Each structure stands twice: as structure tokens, then as C-alpha cells.
GROMACS .gro file of C-alpha atoms in nm:
model
  302
    1UNK     CA    1  24.291   1.110  24.671
    2UNK     CA    2  24.123   0.827  24.469
    3UNK     CA    3  23.764   0.686  24.583
    4UNK     CA    4  23.505   0.463  24.430
    5UNK     CA    5  23.163   0.401  24.519
    6UNK     CA    6  22.862   0.198  24.393
    7UNK     CA    7  22.496   0.174  24.438
    8UNK     CA    8  22.282  -0.106  24.300
    9UNK     CA    9  21.900  -0.145  24.359
   10UNK     CA   10  21.695  -0.424  24.231
   11UNK     CA   11  21.329  -0.532  24.272
   12UNK     CA   12  21.244  -0.816  24.469
   13UNK     CA   13  20.970  -1.067  24.417
   14UNK     CA   14  20.735  -0.847  24.581
   15UNK     CA   15  20.808  -0.581  24.380
   16UNK     CA   16  21.003  -0.392  24.673
   17UNK     CA   17  21.342  -0.218  24.609
   18UNK     CA   18  21.614  -0.355  24.772
   19UNK     CA   19  21.965  -0.215  24.777
   20UNK     CA   20  22.181  -0.528  24.656
   21UNK     CA   21  22.501  -0.319  24.672
   22UNK     CA   22  22.629  -0.017  24.886
   23UNK     CA   23  22.967   0.050  24.959
   24UNK     CA   24  23.207   0.343  24.915
   25UNK     CA   25  23.562   0.481  25.033
   26UNK     CA   26  23.616   0.807  25.199
   27UNK     CA   27  23.531   1.071  25.086
   28UNK     CA   28  23.231   0.905  24.934
   29UNK     CA   29  23.102   0.713  25.185
   30UNK     CA   30  22.745   0.567  25.140
   31UNK     CA   31  22.475   0.576  25.424
   32UNK     CA   32  22.101   0.433  25.342
   33UNK     CA   33  21.829   0.639  25.505
   34UNK     CA   34  21.462   0.623  25.610
   35UNK     CA   35  21.262   0.552  25.287
   36UNK     CA   36  21.078   0.875  25.154
   37UNK     CA   37  20.737   0.832  25.065
   38UNK     CA   38  20.840   0.447  25.048
   39UNK     CA   39  21.141   0.503  24.817
   40UNK     CA   40  21.478   0.379  24.941
   41UNK     CA   41  21.705   0.666  24.972
   42UNK     CA   42  22.109   0.692  24.978
   43UNK     CA   43  22.287   0.964  25.106
   44UNK     CA   44  22.664   1.040  24.979
   45UNK     CA   45  22.822   1.165  25.303
   46UNK     CA   46  23.143   1.359  25.258
   47UNK     CA   47  23.431   1.151  25.478
   48UNK     CA   48  23.663   1.483  25.417
   49UNK     CA   49  23.686   1.817  25.277
   50UNK     CA   50  23.676   1.898  24.877
   51UNK     CA   51  23.697   1.759  24.595
   52UNK     CA   52  24.040   1.899  24.632
   53UNK     CA   53  24.254   1.953  24.307
   54UNK     CA   54  24.403   1.623  24.258
   55UNK     CA   55  24.140   1.429  24.400
   56UNK     CA   56  23.956   1.139  24.178
   57UNK     CA   57  23.614   1.041  24.272
   58UNK     CA   58  23.398   0.806  24.105
   59UNK     CA   59  23.026   0.677  24.144
   60UNK     CA   60  22.834   0.474  24.005
   61UNK     CA   61  22.462   0.395  24.015
   62UNK     CA   62  22.265   0.056  23.884
   63UNK     CA   63  21.892   0.043  23.877
   64UNK     CA   64  21.735  -0.295  23.807
   65UNK     CA   65  21.401  -0.343  23.600
   66UNK     CA   66  21.112  -0.239  23.864
   67UNK     CA   67  21.355  -0.091  24.115
   68UNK     CA   68  21.339   0.313  24.235
   69UNK     CA   69  21.600   0.456  24.431
   70UNK     CA   70  21.647   0.827  24.545
   71UNK     CA   71  22.035   0.948  24.562
   72UNK     CA   72  22.101   1.272  24.763
   73UNK     CA   73  22.411   1.442  24.935
   74UNK     CA   74  22.389   1.577  25.269
   75UNK     CA   75  22.551   1.925  25.192
   76UNK     CA   76  22.673   2.106  24.907
   77UNK     CA   77  22.979   1.984  24.759
   78UNK     CA   78  23.277   2.276  24.758
   79UNK     CA   79  23.581   2.209  24.532
   80UNK     CA   80  23.865   2.367  24.634
   81UNK     CA   81  24.236   2.446  24.501
   82UNK     CA   82  24.533   2.213  24.600
   83UNK     CA   83  24.847   2.116  24.447
   84UNK     CA   84  24.947   2.373  24.156
   85UNK     CA   85  24.861   2.274  23.819
   86UNK     CA   86  24.620   1.960  23.950
   87UNK     CA   87  24.249   1.879  23.836
   88UNK     CA   88  24.009   1.737  24.034
   89UNK     CA   89  23.724   1.536  23.889
   90UNK     CA   90  23.411   1.384  23.994
   91UNK     CA   91  23.252   1.103  23.763
   92UNK     CA   92  22.923   0.970  23.785
   93UNK     CA   93  22.792   0.700  23.614
   94UNK     CA   94  22.433   0.582  23.606
   95UNK     CA   95  22.240   0.279  23.430
   96UNK     CA   96  21.838   0.255  23.461
   97UNK     CA   97  21.744  -0.070  23.315
   98UNK     CA   98  21.343  -0.082  23.152
   99UNK     CA   99  21.082   0.022  23.442
  100UNK     CA  100  21.372   0.144  23.699
  101UNK     CA  101  21.360   0.490  23.804
  102UNK     CA  102  21.615   0.679  23.928
  103UNK     CA  103  21.584   1.041  24.138
  104UNK     CA  104  21.950   1.223  24.122
  105UNK     CA  105  21.902   1.508  24.375
  106UNK     CA  106  22.230   1.620  24.505
  107UNK     CA  107  22.296   1.976  24.671
  108UNK     CA  108  22.513   2.200  24.526
  109UNK     CA  109  22.869   2.206  24.328
  110UNK     CA  110  23.020   2.535  24.484
  111UNK     CA  111  23.283   2.615  24.275
  112UNK     CA  112  23.558   2.790  24.542
  113UNK     CA  113  23.791   3.054  24.431
  114UNK     CA  114  24.114   2.900  24.275
  115UNK     CA  115  24.007   2.534  24.197
  116UNK     CA  116  23.996   2.356  23.904
  117UNK     CA  117  23.742   2.084  23.883
  118UNK     CA  118  23.552   1.870  23.621
  119UNK     CA  119  23.208   1.682  23.726
  120UNK     CA  120  23.143   1.440  23.457
  121UNK     CA  121  22.809   1.251  23.429
  122UNK     CA  122  22.662   0.983  23.200
  123UNK     CA  123  22.363   0.847  23.231
  124UNK     CA  124  22.233   0.528  22.998
  125UNK     CA  125  21.841   0.514  23.040
  126UNK     CA  126  21.669   0.199  22.887
  127UNK     CA  127  21.328   0.255  22.690
  128UNK     CA  128  21.107   0.239  22.971
  129UNK     CA  129  21.367   0.359  23.241
  130UNK     CA  130  21.217   0.727  23.466
  131UNK     CA  131  21.461   0.944  23.539
  132UNK     CA  132  21.501   1.298  23.766
  133UNK     CA  133  21.835   1.435  23.746
  134UNK     CA  134  21.924   1.764  23.912
  135UNK     CA  135  22.244   1.958  23.856
  136UNK     CA  136  22.330   2.267  24.012
  137UNK     CA  137  22.643   2.494  24.043
  138UNK     CA  138  22.746   2.804  24.254
  139UNK     CA  139  22.990   3.021  24.128
  140UNK     CA  140  23.234   3.093  24.428
  141UNK     CA  141  23.140   3.109  24.795
  142UNK     CA  142  23.011   3.435  24.952
  143UNK     CA  143  23.189   3.726  24.825
  144UNK     CA  144  23.437   3.579  24.635
  145UNK     CA  145  23.516   3.509  24.248
  146UNK     CA  146  23.434   3.149  24.094
  147UNK     CA  147  23.717   2.904  24.032
  148UNK     CA  148  23.756   2.671  23.713
  149UNK     CA  149  23.509   2.452  23.686
  150UNK     CA  150  23.346   2.237  23.380
  151UNK     CA  151  23.009   2.039  23.444
  152UNK     CA  152  22.947   1.817  23.150
  153UNK     CA  153  22.655   1.550  23.137
  154UNK     CA  154  22.576   1.306  22.895
  155UNK     CA  155  22.212   1.131  22.872
  156UNK     CA  156  22.149   0.855  22.639
  157UNK     CA  157  21.761   0.683  22.614
  158UNK     CA  158  21.664   0.361  22.460
  159UNK     CA  159  22.014   0.350  22.270
  160UNK     CA  160  22.025   0.705  22.121
  161UNK     CA  161  22.161   1.025  22.273
  162UNK     CA  162  21.898   1.248  22.445
  163UNK     CA  163  22.109   1.503  22.617
  164UNK     CA  164  22.458   1.669  22.546
  165UNK     CA  165  22.533   1.949  22.761
  166UNK     CA  166  22.848   2.104  22.888
  167UNK     CA  167  22.907   2.442  23.095
  168UNK     CA  168  23.242   2.593  23.188
  169UNK     CA  169  23.294   2.896  23.451
  170UNK     CA  170  23.589   3.044  23.584
  171UNK     CA  171  23.899   3.233  23.472
  172UNK     CA  172  23.965   2.980  23.195
  173UNK     CA  173  23.642   3.019  23.032
  174UNK     CA  174  23.646   3.359  22.865
  175UNK     CA  175  23.284   3.507  22.848
  176UNK     CA  176  23.132   3.275  23.089
  177UNK     CA  177  22.948   3.560  23.284
  178UNK     CA  178  22.829   3.765  23.009
  179UNK     CA  179  22.513   3.762  22.851
  180UNK     CA  180  22.560   3.466  22.622
  181UNK     CA  181  22.635   3.249  22.888
  182UNK     CA  182  22.487   3.296  23.255
  183UNK     CA  183  22.436   3.687  23.193
  184UNK     CA  184  22.589   3.806  23.551
  185UNK     CA  185  22.384   3.539  23.739
  186UNK     CA  186  22.627   3.310  23.993
  187UNK     CA  187  22.398   3.019  24.020
  188UNK     CA  188  22.296   2.810  23.764
  189UNK     CA  189  22.154   2.435  23.723
  190UNK     CA  190  21.931   2.196  23.536
  191UNK     CA  191  21.654   1.945  23.605
  192UNK     CA  192  21.610   1.656  23.353
  193UNK     CA  193  21.295   1.477  23.352
  194UNK     CA  194  21.248   1.150  23.137
  195UNK     CA  195  20.912   0.915  23.166
  196UNK     CA  196  20.799   0.651  22.926
  197UNK     CA  197  20.444   0.835  22.961
  198UNK     CA  198  20.530   1.185  22.814
  199UNK     CA  199  20.469   1.313  22.453
  200UNK     CA  200  20.586   1.676  22.438
  201UNK     CA  201  20.643   1.706  22.784
  202UNK     CA  202  20.585   2.064  22.994
  203UNK     CA  203  20.597   2.233  22.610
  204UNK     CA  204  20.360   2.483  22.422
  205UNK     CA  205  20.247   2.371  22.073
  206UNK     CA  206  20.281   2.620  21.792
  207UNK     CA  207  20.065   2.653  21.493
  208UNK     CA  208  20.235   2.376  21.300
  209UNK     CA  209  20.181   2.117  21.616
  210UNK     CA  210  20.547   2.079  21.714
  211UNK     CA  211  20.639   2.149  22.083
  212UNK     CA  212  20.822   2.416  22.162
  213UNK     CA  213  21.000   2.541  22.489
  214UNK     CA  214  20.828   2.769  22.784
  215UNK     CA  215  20.979   3.041  22.956
  216UNK     CA  216  20.887   3.090  23.337
  217UNK     CA  217  20.837   3.389  23.543
  218UNK     CA  218  21.157   3.394  23.726
  219UNK     CA  219  21.184   3.745  23.909
  220UNK     CA  220  21.473   3.975  23.909
  221UNK     CA  221  21.822   3.872  23.818
  222UNK     CA  222  21.707   3.503  23.743
  223UNK     CA  223  21.586   3.325  23.439
  224UNK     CA  224  21.401   2.967  23.375
  225UNK     CA  225  21.284   2.786  23.082
  226UNK     CA  226  21.153   2.433  22.996
  227UNK     CA  227  21.241   2.284  22.666
  228UNK     CA  228  21.141   1.964  22.549
  229UNK     CA  229  21.382   1.724  22.426
  230UNK     CA  230  21.405   1.532  22.120
  231UNK     CA  231  21.509   1.171  22.118
  232UNK     CA  232  21.269   1.067  22.401
  233UNK     CA  233  20.995   1.132  22.628
  234UNK     CA  234  21.188   1.411  22.822
  235UNK     CA  235  21.201   1.755  22.902
  236UNK     CA  236  21.494   1.981  23.051
  237UNK     CA  237  21.416   2.259  23.289
  238UNK     CA  238  21.710   2.503  23.321
  239UNK     CA  239  21.782   2.833  23.540
  240UNK     CA  240  21.991   3.106  23.637
  241UNK     CA  241  21.965   3.317  23.935
  242UNK     CA  242  22.139   3.547  24.180
  243UNK     CA  243  22.223   3.294  24.436
  244UNK     CA  244  22.161   2.910  24.542
  245UNK     CA  245  21.860   2.983  24.729
  246UNK     CA  246  21.668   3.130  24.431
  247UNK     CA  247  21.796   2.859  24.200
  248UNK     CA  248  21.648   2.603  24.426
  249UNK     CA  249  21.308   2.731  24.430
  250UNK     CA  250  21.325   2.794  24.054
  251UNK     CA  251  21.412   2.372  24.014
  252UNK     CA  252  21.174   2.275  24.300
  253UNK     CA  253  20.874   2.298  24.054
  254UNK     CA  254  20.547   2.319  24.267
  255UNK     CA  255  20.178   2.207  24.127
  256UNK     CA  256  20.153   2.515  23.919
  257UNK     CA  257  20.110   2.568  23.533
  258UNK     CA  258  20.517   2.536  23.475
  259UNK     CA  259  20.505   2.193  23.644
  260UNK     CA  260  20.543   1.895  23.347
  261UNK     CA  261  20.183   1.735  23.370
  262UNK     CA  262  20.297   1.418  23.127
  263UNK     CA  263  20.563   1.320  23.350
  264UNK     CA  264  20.498   1.375  23.686
  265UNK     CA  265  20.135   1.389  23.764
  266UNK     CA  266  19.942   1.098  23.888
  267UNK     CA  267  19.861   0.869  23.601
  268UNK     CA  268  19.490   0.750  23.500
  269UNK     CA  269  19.533   0.423  23.739
  270UNK     CA  270  19.535   0.634  24.054
  271UNK     CA  271  19.866   0.540  24.146
  272UNK     CA  272  20.142   0.788  24.218
  273UNK     CA  273  20.430   0.723  23.943
  274UNK     CA  274  20.734   0.533  24.034
  275UNK     CA  275  20.931   0.721  24.297
  276UNK     CA  276  20.634   0.893  24.483
  277UNK     CA  277  20.676   1.203  24.227
  278UNK     CA  278  20.335   1.351  24.203
  279UNK     CA  279  20.181   1.649  24.082
  280UNK     CA  280  20.331   1.813  24.395
  281UNK     CA  281  20.699   1.815  24.240
  282UNK     CA  282  20.983   1.634  24.346
  283UNK     CA  283  20.946   1.540  24.725
  284UNK     CA  284  21.179   1.683  25.021
  285UNK     CA  285  21.354   1.949  24.746
  286UNK     CA  286  21.204   2.255  24.875
  287UNK     CA  287  21.385   2.565  24.898
  288UNK     CA  288  21.671   2.596  25.199
  289UNK     CA  289  21.946   2.755  25.290
  290UNK     CA  290  22.269   2.565  25.115
  291UNK     CA  291  22.540   2.434  25.286
  292UNK     CA  292  22.916   2.327  25.283
  293UNK     CA  293  23.056   2.062  25.448
  294UNK     CA  294  23.424   2.198  25.553
  295UNK     CA  295  23.595   1.873  25.752
  296UNK     CA  296  23.334   1.763  26.030
  297UNK     CA  297  23.136   2.081  26.056
  298UNK     CA  298  22.833   2.211  25.813
  299UNK     CA  299  22.872   2.573  25.723
  300UNK     CA  300  22.613   2.821  25.546
  301UNK     CA  301  22.740   2.919  25.201
  302UNK     CA  302  22.497   3.187  25.153
   0.00000   0.00000   0.00000
């Protein structure tokens, strides 16, 4: 199955965000939902199970100057096996112009046993763009081994590389569960935060005045750390956990010492930053039991 979907958000003369283009094909169906804290929200609705091996799915998002949009999915995406030797692909391309804000907050990608899936994301940010970009991977459904999945993310900021990240799990990736990669964890994810008001992001500073990462308390079987990124006002939160619920808890940072103050807190003018993200963290992303869509039914993942 092949499908293409596209979202284009622009600001009108009053500075309000308008969805100028919203189109999709099954299984990438797009639906506009009620605004969250004044931010237009688009949900990707799975019109069919999958992705199945052989599927080629593409989604593009463009955010114009001064516009803000949040993109979510209604349920976890379960990569499933299909015909022998076939690979499923999901490609996401996002462009955020100067002064634009994008919150990419989908549910988890689940690598079901026997799948062979590639998830590719490419994000292009202008100098003054803001971004929240969350990715989560669960290695297998409950009680089953992981299938083969490659998650690759590329982010450019102001014409320069900001992030190049790739992770492979499953039988075709030797050592993926070992101490050098996931260390036995079955869920892993990251949250990339980019904002023009940031300097070093959520990091401590060493004796030489250089920012360095911060390891966070994460509990048994889990780990999490903030890392400032060179090449832009950005920071990356990465985490591993024993299950999807714990992972989401780590990535849904509260208003405490490990949230990134320069990126997400209310600026000096007293107004919340674009997208309604304040010191409380990402709105609407609180811990909850993950679900997976199978046909028309929604069932628990774990």
C-alpha cells in the first residue's frame, strides 16, 4: 500500500494559525481536532492496520512564519510482518519557517515480531523556528520478541546539521539489546527541543564554562539524560525503559529541575511561548497506558 499525506499551516493577518492544506490517503488519514491551549491540532488516524511489510507511507508537514501546529496520532503504530522479503517504510518530512512552531507528538512505534520496518524523519528548521519532536519505539508487543526496525532522524537548523540519529533493533541488528545500545530495555525514545531563546539548554556547566549533559534519576531498569546540541539552541532528552508507560513518564518532563528552563518556560514578557508550552512541560502528553490500533479496534499494547 502506498499513501501520501500533507499538512500546511500558515498564519493569517491576525496572527492566527490556519490549516491551509490538510489531505491524506488511507491509512494516513488526517483530522483536525479541537485546539489545545489555542494551538491547532491535527491527528493522524490509521485507516488500516500496519504498517505492513511492503507499505510505503509518506507524510509532509510545513509550518509557515508565525504559525503553530501540533501533530499527534490517535494510537500507537504497530509495524507488522507481510510478504516475505518486503520492507515497510514511513517517511516524515517537516519544514518549519522562521517564527514557526511545530510539536510532533505521535504515539509509540511498536516493532511487532517478524516485521521489517524503516522509519525515516527529516526536519528542516529556519533560524527562528521552534520544535518539539518526540519519538518512541517499543521493541515487540507484550510477551513477544522485537521485529526489525530502523529509526533514522535528521534535523537541520539554519542551514546547518543539528542532529543525525539512527537506531536499529531486532534480529538483523546484532548487539542491539546489549549494554552498548539498549542494555536490555524494551522501550526507548527521545525528545528534541529547539528554541531561539535557548543558550546551552538544560545542562550543567563545567569549570571551563562549557555546557555538558545531565543524567536524570530514572528508577530501576530505566535511564534518561539531557544533552545540549552543538549547532543550535537545542537539547535532546533520550531515555530507555522497561515498558512504554515508564518511557512516556520520562519523556513527559514535569516542571522540576530536569525541565529545560531556557527553552520551554514562560519568557520575560509574561506570554507563553508559541504552542502553549510553559514550565509545566508538554501539554496533553501525560503518562497513560499505550494503545495499538488493529483494524477498527483499539487494544492495549502493554
